[in-house]
PDB file of C-alpha atoms in Angstrom:
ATOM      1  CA  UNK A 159       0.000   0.000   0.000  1.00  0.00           C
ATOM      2  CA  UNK A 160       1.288   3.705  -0.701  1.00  0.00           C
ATOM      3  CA  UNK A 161       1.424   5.589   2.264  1.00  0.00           C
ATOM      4  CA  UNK A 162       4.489   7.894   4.112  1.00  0.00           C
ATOM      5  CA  UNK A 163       6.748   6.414   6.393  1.00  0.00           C
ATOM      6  CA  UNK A 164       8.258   8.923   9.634  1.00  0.00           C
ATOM      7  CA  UNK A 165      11.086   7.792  11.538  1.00  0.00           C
ATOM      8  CA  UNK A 166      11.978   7.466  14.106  1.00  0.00           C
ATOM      9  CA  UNK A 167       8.616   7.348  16.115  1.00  0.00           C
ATOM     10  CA  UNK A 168      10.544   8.610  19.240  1.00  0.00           C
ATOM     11  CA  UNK A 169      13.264  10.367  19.274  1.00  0.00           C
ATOM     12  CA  UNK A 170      15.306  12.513  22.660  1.00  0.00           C
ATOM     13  CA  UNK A 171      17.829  15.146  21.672  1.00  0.00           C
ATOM     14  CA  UNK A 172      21.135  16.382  24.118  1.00  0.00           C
ATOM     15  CA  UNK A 173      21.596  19.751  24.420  1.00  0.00           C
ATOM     16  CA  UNK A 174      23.547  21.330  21.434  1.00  0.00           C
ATOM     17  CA  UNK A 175      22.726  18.688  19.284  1.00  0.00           C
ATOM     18  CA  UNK A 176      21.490  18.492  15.847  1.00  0.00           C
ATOM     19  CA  UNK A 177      18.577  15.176  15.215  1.00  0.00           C
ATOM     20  CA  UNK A 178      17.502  14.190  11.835  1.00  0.00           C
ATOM     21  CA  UNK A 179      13.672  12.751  11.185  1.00  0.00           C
ATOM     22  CA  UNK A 180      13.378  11.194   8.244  1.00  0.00           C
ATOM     23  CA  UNK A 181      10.146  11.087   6.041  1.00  0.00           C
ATOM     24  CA  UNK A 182       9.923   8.691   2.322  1.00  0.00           C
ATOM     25  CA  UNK A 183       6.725   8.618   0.412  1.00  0.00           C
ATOM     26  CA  UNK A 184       5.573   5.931  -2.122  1.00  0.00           C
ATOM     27  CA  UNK A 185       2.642   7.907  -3.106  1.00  0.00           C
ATOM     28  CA  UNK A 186       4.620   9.923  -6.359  1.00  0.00           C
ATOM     29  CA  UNK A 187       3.635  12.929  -4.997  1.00  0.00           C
ATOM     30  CA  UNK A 188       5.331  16.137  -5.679  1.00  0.00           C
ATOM     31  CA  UNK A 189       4.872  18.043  -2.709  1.00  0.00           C
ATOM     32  CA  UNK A 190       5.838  17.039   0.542  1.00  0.00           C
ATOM     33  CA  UNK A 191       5.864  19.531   4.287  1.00  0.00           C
ATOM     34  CA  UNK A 192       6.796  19.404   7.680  1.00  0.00           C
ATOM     35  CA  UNK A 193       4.606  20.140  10.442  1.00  0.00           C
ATOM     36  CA  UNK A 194       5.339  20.866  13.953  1.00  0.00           C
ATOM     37  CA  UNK A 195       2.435  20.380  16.282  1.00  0.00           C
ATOM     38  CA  UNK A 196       2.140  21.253  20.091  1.00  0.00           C
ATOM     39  CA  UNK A 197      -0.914  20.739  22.776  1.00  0.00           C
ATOM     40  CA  UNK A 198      -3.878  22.698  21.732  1.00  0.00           C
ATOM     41  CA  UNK A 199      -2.330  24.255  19.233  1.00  0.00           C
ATOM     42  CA  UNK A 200      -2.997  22.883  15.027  1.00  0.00           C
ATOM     43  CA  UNK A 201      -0.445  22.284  12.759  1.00  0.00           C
ATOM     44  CA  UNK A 202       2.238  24.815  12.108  1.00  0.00           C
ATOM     45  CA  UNK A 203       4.211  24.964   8.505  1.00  0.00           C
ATOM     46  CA  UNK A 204       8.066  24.368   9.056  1.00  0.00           C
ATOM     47  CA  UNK A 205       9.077  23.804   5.173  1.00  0.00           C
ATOM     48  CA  UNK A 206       7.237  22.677   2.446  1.00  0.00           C
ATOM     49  CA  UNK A 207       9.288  21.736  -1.077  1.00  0.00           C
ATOM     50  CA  UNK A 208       6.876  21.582  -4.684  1.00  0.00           C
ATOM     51  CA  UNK A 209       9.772  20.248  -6.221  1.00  0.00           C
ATOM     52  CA  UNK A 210      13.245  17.585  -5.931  1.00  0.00           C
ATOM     53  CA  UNK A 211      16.194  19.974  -5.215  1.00  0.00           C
ATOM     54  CA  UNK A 212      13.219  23.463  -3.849  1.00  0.00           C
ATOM     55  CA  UNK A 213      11.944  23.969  -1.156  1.00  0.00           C
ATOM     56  CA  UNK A 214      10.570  26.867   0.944  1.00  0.00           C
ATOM     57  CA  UNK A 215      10.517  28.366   4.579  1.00  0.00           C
ATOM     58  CA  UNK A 216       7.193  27.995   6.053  1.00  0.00           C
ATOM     59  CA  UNK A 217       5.538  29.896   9.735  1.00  0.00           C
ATOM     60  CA  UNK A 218       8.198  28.877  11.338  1.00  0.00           C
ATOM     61  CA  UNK A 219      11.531  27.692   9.999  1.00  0.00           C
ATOM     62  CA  UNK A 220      14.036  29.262  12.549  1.00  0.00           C
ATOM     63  CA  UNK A 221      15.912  26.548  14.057  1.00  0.00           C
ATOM     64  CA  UNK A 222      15.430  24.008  11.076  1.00  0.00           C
ATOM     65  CA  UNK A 223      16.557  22.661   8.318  1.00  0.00           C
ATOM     66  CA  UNK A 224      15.693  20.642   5.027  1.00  0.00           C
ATOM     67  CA  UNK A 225      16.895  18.413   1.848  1.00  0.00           C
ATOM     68  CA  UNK A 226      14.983  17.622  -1.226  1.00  0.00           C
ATOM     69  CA  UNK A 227      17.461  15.120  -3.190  1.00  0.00           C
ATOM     70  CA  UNK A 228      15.219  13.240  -4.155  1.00  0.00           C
ATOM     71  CA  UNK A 229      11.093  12.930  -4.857  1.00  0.00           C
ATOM     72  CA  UNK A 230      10.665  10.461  -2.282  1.00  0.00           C
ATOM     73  CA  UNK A 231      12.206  11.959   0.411  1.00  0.00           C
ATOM     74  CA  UNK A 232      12.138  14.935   2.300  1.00  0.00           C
ATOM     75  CA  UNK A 233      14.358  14.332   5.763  1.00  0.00           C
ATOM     76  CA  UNK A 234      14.071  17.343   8.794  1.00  0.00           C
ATOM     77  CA  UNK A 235      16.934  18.169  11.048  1.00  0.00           C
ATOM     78  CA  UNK A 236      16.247  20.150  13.922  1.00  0.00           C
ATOM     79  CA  UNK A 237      19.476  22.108  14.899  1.00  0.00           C
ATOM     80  CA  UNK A 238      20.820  22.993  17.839  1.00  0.00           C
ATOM     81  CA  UNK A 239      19.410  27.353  17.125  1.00  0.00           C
ATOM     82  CA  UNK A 240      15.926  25.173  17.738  1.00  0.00           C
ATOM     83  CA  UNK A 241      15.782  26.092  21.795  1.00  0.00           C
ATOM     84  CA  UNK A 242      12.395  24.981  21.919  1.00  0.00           C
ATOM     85  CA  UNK A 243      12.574  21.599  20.110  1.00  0.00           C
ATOM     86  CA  UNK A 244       9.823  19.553  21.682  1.00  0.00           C
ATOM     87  CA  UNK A 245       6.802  18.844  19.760  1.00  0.00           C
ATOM     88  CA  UNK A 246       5.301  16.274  17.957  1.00  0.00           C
ATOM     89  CA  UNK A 247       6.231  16.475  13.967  1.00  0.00           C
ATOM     90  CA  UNK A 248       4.155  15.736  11.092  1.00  0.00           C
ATOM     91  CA  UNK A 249       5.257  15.285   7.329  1.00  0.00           C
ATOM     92  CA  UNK A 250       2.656  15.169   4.897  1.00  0.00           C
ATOM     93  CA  UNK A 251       2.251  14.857   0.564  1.00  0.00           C
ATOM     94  CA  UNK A 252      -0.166  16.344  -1.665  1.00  0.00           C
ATOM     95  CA  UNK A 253      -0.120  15.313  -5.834  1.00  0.00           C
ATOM     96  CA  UNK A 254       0.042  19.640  -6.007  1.00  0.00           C
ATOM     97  CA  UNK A 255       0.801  22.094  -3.951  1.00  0.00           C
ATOM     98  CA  UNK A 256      -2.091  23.626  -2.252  1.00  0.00           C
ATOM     99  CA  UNK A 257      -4.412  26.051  -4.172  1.00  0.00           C
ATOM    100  CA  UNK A 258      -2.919  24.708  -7.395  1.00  0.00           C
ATOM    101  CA  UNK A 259      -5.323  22.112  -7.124  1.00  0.00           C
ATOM    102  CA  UNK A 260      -8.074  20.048  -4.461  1.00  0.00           C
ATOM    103  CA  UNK A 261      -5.956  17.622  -3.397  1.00  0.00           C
ATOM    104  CA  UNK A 262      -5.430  16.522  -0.118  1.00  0.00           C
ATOM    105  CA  UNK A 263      -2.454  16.198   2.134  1.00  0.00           C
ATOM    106  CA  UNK A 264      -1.638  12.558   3.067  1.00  0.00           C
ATOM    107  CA  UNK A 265      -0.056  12.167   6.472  1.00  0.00           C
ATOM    108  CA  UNK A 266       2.438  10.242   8.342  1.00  0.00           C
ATOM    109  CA  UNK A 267       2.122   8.551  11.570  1.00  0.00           C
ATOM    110  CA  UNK A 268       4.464  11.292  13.444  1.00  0.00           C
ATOM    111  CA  UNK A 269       7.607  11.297  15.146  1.00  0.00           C
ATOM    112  CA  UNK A 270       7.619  12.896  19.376  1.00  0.00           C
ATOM    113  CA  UNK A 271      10.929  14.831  19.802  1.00  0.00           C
ATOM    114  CA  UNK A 272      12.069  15.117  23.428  1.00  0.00           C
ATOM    115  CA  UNK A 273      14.873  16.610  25.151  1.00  0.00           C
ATOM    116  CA  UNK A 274      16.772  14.756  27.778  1.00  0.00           C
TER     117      UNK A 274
ATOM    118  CA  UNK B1238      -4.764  35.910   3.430  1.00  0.00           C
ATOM    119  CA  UNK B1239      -6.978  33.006   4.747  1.00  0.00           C
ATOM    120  CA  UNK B1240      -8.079  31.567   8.365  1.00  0.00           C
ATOM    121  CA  UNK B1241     -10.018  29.333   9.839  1.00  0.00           C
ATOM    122  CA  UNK B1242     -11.389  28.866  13.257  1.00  0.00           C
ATOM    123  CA  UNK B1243     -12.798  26.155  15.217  1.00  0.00           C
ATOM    124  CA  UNK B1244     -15.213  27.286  17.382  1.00  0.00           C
ATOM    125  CA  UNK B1245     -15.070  24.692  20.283  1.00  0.00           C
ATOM    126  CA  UNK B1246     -11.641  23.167  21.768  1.00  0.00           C
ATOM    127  CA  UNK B1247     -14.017  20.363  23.115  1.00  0.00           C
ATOM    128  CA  UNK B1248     -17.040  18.565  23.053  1.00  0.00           C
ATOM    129  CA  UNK B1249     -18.521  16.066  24.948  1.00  0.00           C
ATOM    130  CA  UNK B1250     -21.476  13.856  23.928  1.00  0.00           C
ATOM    131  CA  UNK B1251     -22.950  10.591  24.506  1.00  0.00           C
ATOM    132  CA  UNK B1252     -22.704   7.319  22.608  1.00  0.00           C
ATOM    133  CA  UNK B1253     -25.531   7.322  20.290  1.00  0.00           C
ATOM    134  CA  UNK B1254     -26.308  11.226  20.137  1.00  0.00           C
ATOM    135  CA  UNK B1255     -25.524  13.662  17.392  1.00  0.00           C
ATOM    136  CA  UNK B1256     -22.206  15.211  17.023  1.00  0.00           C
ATOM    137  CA  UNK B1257     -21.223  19.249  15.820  1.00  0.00           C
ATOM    138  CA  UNK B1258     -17.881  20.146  15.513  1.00  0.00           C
ATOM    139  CA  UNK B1259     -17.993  23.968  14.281  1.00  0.00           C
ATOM    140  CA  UNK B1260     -15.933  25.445  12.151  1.00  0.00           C
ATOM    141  CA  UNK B1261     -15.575  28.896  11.007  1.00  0.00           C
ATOM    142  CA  UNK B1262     -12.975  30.380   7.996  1.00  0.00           C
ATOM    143  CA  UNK B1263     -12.077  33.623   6.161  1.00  0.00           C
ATOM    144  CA  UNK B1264     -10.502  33.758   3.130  1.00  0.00           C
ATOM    145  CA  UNK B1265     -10.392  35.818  -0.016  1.00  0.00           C
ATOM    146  CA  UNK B1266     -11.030  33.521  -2.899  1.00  0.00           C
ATOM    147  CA  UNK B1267     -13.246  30.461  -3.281  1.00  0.00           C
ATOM    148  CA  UNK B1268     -11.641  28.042  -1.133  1.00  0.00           C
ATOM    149  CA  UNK B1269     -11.216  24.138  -1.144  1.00  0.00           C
ATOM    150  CA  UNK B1270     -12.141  23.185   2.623  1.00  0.00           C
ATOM    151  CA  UNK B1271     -11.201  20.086   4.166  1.00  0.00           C
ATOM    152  CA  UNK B1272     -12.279  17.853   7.685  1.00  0.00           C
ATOM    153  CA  UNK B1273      -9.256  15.619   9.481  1.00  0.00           C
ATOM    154  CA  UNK B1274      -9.337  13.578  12.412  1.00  0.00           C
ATOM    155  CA  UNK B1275      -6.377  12.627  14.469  1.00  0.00           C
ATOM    156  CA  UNK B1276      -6.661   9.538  16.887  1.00  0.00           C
ATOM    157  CA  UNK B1277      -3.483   9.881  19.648  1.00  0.00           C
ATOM    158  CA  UNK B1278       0.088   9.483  18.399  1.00  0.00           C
ATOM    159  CA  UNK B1279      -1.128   9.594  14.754  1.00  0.00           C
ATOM    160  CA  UNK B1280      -0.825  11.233  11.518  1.00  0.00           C
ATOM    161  CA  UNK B1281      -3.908  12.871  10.435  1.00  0.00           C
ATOM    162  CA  UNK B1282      -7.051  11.216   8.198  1.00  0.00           C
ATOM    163  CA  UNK B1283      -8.620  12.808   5.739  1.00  0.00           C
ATOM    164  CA  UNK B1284     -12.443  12.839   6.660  1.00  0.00           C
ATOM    165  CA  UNK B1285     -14.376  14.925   3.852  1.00  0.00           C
ATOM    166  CA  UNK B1286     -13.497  17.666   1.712  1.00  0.00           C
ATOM    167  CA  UNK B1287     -15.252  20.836  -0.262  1.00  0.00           C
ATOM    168  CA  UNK B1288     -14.338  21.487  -3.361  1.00  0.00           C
ATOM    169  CA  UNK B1289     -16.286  23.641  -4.978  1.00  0.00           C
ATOM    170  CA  UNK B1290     -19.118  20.815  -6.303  1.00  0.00           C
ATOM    171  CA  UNK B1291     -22.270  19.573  -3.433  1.00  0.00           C
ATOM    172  CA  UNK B1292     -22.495  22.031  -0.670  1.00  0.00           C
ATOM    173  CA  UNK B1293     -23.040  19.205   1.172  1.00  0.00           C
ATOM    174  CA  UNK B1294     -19.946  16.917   1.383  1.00  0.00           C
ATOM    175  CA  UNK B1295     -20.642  12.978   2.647  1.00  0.00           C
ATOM    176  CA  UNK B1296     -17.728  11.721   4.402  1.00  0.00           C
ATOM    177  CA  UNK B1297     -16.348   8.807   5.795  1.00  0.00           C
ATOM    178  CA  UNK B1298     -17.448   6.905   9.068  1.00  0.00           C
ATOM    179  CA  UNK B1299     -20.746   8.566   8.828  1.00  0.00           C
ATOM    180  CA  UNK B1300     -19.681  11.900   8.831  1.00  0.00           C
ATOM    181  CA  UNK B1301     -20.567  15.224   6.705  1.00  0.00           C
ATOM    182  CA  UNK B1302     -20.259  18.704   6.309  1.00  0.00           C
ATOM    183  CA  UNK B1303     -22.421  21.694   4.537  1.00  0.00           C
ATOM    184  CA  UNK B1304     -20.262  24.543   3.367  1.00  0.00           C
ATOM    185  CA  UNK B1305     -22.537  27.651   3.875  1.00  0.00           C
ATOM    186  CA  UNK B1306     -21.009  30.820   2.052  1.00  0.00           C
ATOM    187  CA  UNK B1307     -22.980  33.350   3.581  1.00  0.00           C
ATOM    188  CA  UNK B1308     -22.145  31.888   6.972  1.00  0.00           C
ATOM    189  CA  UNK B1309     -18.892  31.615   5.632  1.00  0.00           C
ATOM    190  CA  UNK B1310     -18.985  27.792   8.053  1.00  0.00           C
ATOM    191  CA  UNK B1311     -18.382  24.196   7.208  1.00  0.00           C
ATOM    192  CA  UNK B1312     -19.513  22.543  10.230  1.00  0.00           C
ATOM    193  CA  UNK B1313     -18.951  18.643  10.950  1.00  0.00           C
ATOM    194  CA  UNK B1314     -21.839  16.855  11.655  1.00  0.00           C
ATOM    195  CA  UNK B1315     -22.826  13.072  12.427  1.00  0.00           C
ATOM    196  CA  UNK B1316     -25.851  11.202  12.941  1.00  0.00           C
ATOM    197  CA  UNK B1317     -24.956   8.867  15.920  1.00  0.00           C
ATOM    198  CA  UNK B1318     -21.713   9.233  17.663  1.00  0.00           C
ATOM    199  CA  UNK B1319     -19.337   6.219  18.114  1.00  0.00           C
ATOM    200  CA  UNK B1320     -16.873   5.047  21.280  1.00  0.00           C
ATOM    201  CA  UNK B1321     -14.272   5.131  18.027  1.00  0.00           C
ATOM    202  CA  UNK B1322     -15.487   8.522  17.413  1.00  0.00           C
ATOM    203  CA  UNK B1323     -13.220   9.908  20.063  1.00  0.00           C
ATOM    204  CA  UNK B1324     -10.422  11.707  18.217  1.00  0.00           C
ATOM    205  CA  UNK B1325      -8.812  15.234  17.184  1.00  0.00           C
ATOM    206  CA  UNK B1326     -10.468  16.849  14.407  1.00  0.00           C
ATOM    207  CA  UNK B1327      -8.962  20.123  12.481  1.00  0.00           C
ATOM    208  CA  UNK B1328     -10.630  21.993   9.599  1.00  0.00           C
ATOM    209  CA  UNK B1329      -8.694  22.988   7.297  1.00  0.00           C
ATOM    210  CA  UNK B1330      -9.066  25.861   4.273  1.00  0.00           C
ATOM    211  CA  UNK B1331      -7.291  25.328   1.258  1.00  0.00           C
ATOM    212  CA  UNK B1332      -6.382  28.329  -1.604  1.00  0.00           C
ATOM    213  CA  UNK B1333      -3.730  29.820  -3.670  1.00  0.00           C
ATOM    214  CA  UNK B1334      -0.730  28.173  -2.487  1.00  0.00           C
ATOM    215  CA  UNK B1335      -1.788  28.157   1.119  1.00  0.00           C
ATOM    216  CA  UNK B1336      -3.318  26.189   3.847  1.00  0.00           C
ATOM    217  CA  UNK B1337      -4.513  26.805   7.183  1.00  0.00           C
ATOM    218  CA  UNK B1338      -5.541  24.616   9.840  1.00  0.00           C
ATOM    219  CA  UNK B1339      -7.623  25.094  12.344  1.00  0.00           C
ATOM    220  CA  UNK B1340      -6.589  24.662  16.225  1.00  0.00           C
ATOM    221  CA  UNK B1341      -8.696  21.436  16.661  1.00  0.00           C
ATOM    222  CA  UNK B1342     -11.752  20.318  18.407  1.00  0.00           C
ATOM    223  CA  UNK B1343     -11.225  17.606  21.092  1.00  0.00           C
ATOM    224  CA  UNK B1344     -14.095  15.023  20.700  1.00  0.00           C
ATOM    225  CA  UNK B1345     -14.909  13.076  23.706  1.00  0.00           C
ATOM    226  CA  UNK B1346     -17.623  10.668  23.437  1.00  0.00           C
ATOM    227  CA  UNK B1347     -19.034   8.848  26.596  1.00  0.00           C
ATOM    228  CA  UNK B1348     -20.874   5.698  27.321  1.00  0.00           C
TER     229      UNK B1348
END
């Protein structure tokens, strides 16, 4: 079955460290985005790419980083500038880009970041 | 620019009763507006979504929505709520290279 794939599911970062979630769809979409998600709070935009080798700054891109090498994959790393790292993260697909056309997002299943 | 907003961070109902979820956007052009549901520790599921055709979208699990322009609303309804029921669930608008979602609408449903 197509679907996206997160890992890892949980993940704890050290202090001054950079972590690296990864996120591969099956689906042959071209768009792909990061979410970052916190208690009562919906989804915020990280980074979204329409396109292998693009991609933009969302809401709220301080503090992270992206890579879009190839269709299938768009990996996250949360750097060390990220003071605030812990939140639950969502990476999602759409055939187009929203507005360009009706198509949905298709979600992963998540990954928690903590800090030890 | 576009919004939405969901009117209620949670509601409670019984097994068996009706469910509303409210939900409330703003946006400039004609929008594509979608329904998710999140169960805990999960990705979000697409539930319904608007685009333009029937005002009245028919989901899955039972559930639909009415998109009302004037009201400028696209409420989630459902007959007969469900133990399984019990979820997250975000509206979300959809238009010229940007979504919004909403904050989310806790749904507890008791037995």
């Amino acid at each position: 079955d197509g679907g996206i794939t997160q890992s890892p599911k949980y993940l704890f970062r050290k202090e001054g460290q950079n972590v690296t979630l990864s996120c591969e769809q099956n689906l042959n979409h071209d768009a792909m985005y990061w979410y970052r998600q916190d208690p009562g709070q919906g989804l915020r935009l990280i980074y979204y790419s329409q396109i292998v080798n693009d991609f933009q700054k969302g809401d709220i891109a301080e503090g992270y980083s992206v890579s879009r090498e190839k269709k299938e994959s768009f990996p996250l790393t949360v750097t060390s500038a990220q003071k605030n790292p812990t939140a639950f993260y969502l990476c999602a697909s759409s055939k187009n880009p929203p507005g360009r056309s009706n198509q949905p997002q298709h979600f992963g299943d998540g990954t928690r970041l903590s800090i030890l | 620019a576009q919004s939405v907003t969901q009117l209620d961070s949670h509601v409670s109902v019984s097994e068996g009763t009706p469910v509303l979820l409210r939900c409330n956007y703003s946006s400039s052009y004609s929008p594509s507006l979608f329904w998710y549901v999140q169960h805990p520790n999960k990705g979000l599921q697409l539930l319904l979504k608007y685009t333009s055709a029937a005002t009245l979208v028919k989901g899955i699990n039972g559930f639909e929505a009415e998109f009302k322009k004037s009201e400028t609303s696209f409420h989630l309804t459902k007959p007969s709520a469900h133990m399984s029921d019990a979820a997250e669930y975000f509206c979300v608008v959809s238009g010229l290279n940007d979504m919004r979602f909403g904050a989310g609408t806790r749904l507890t449903v008791k037995p």
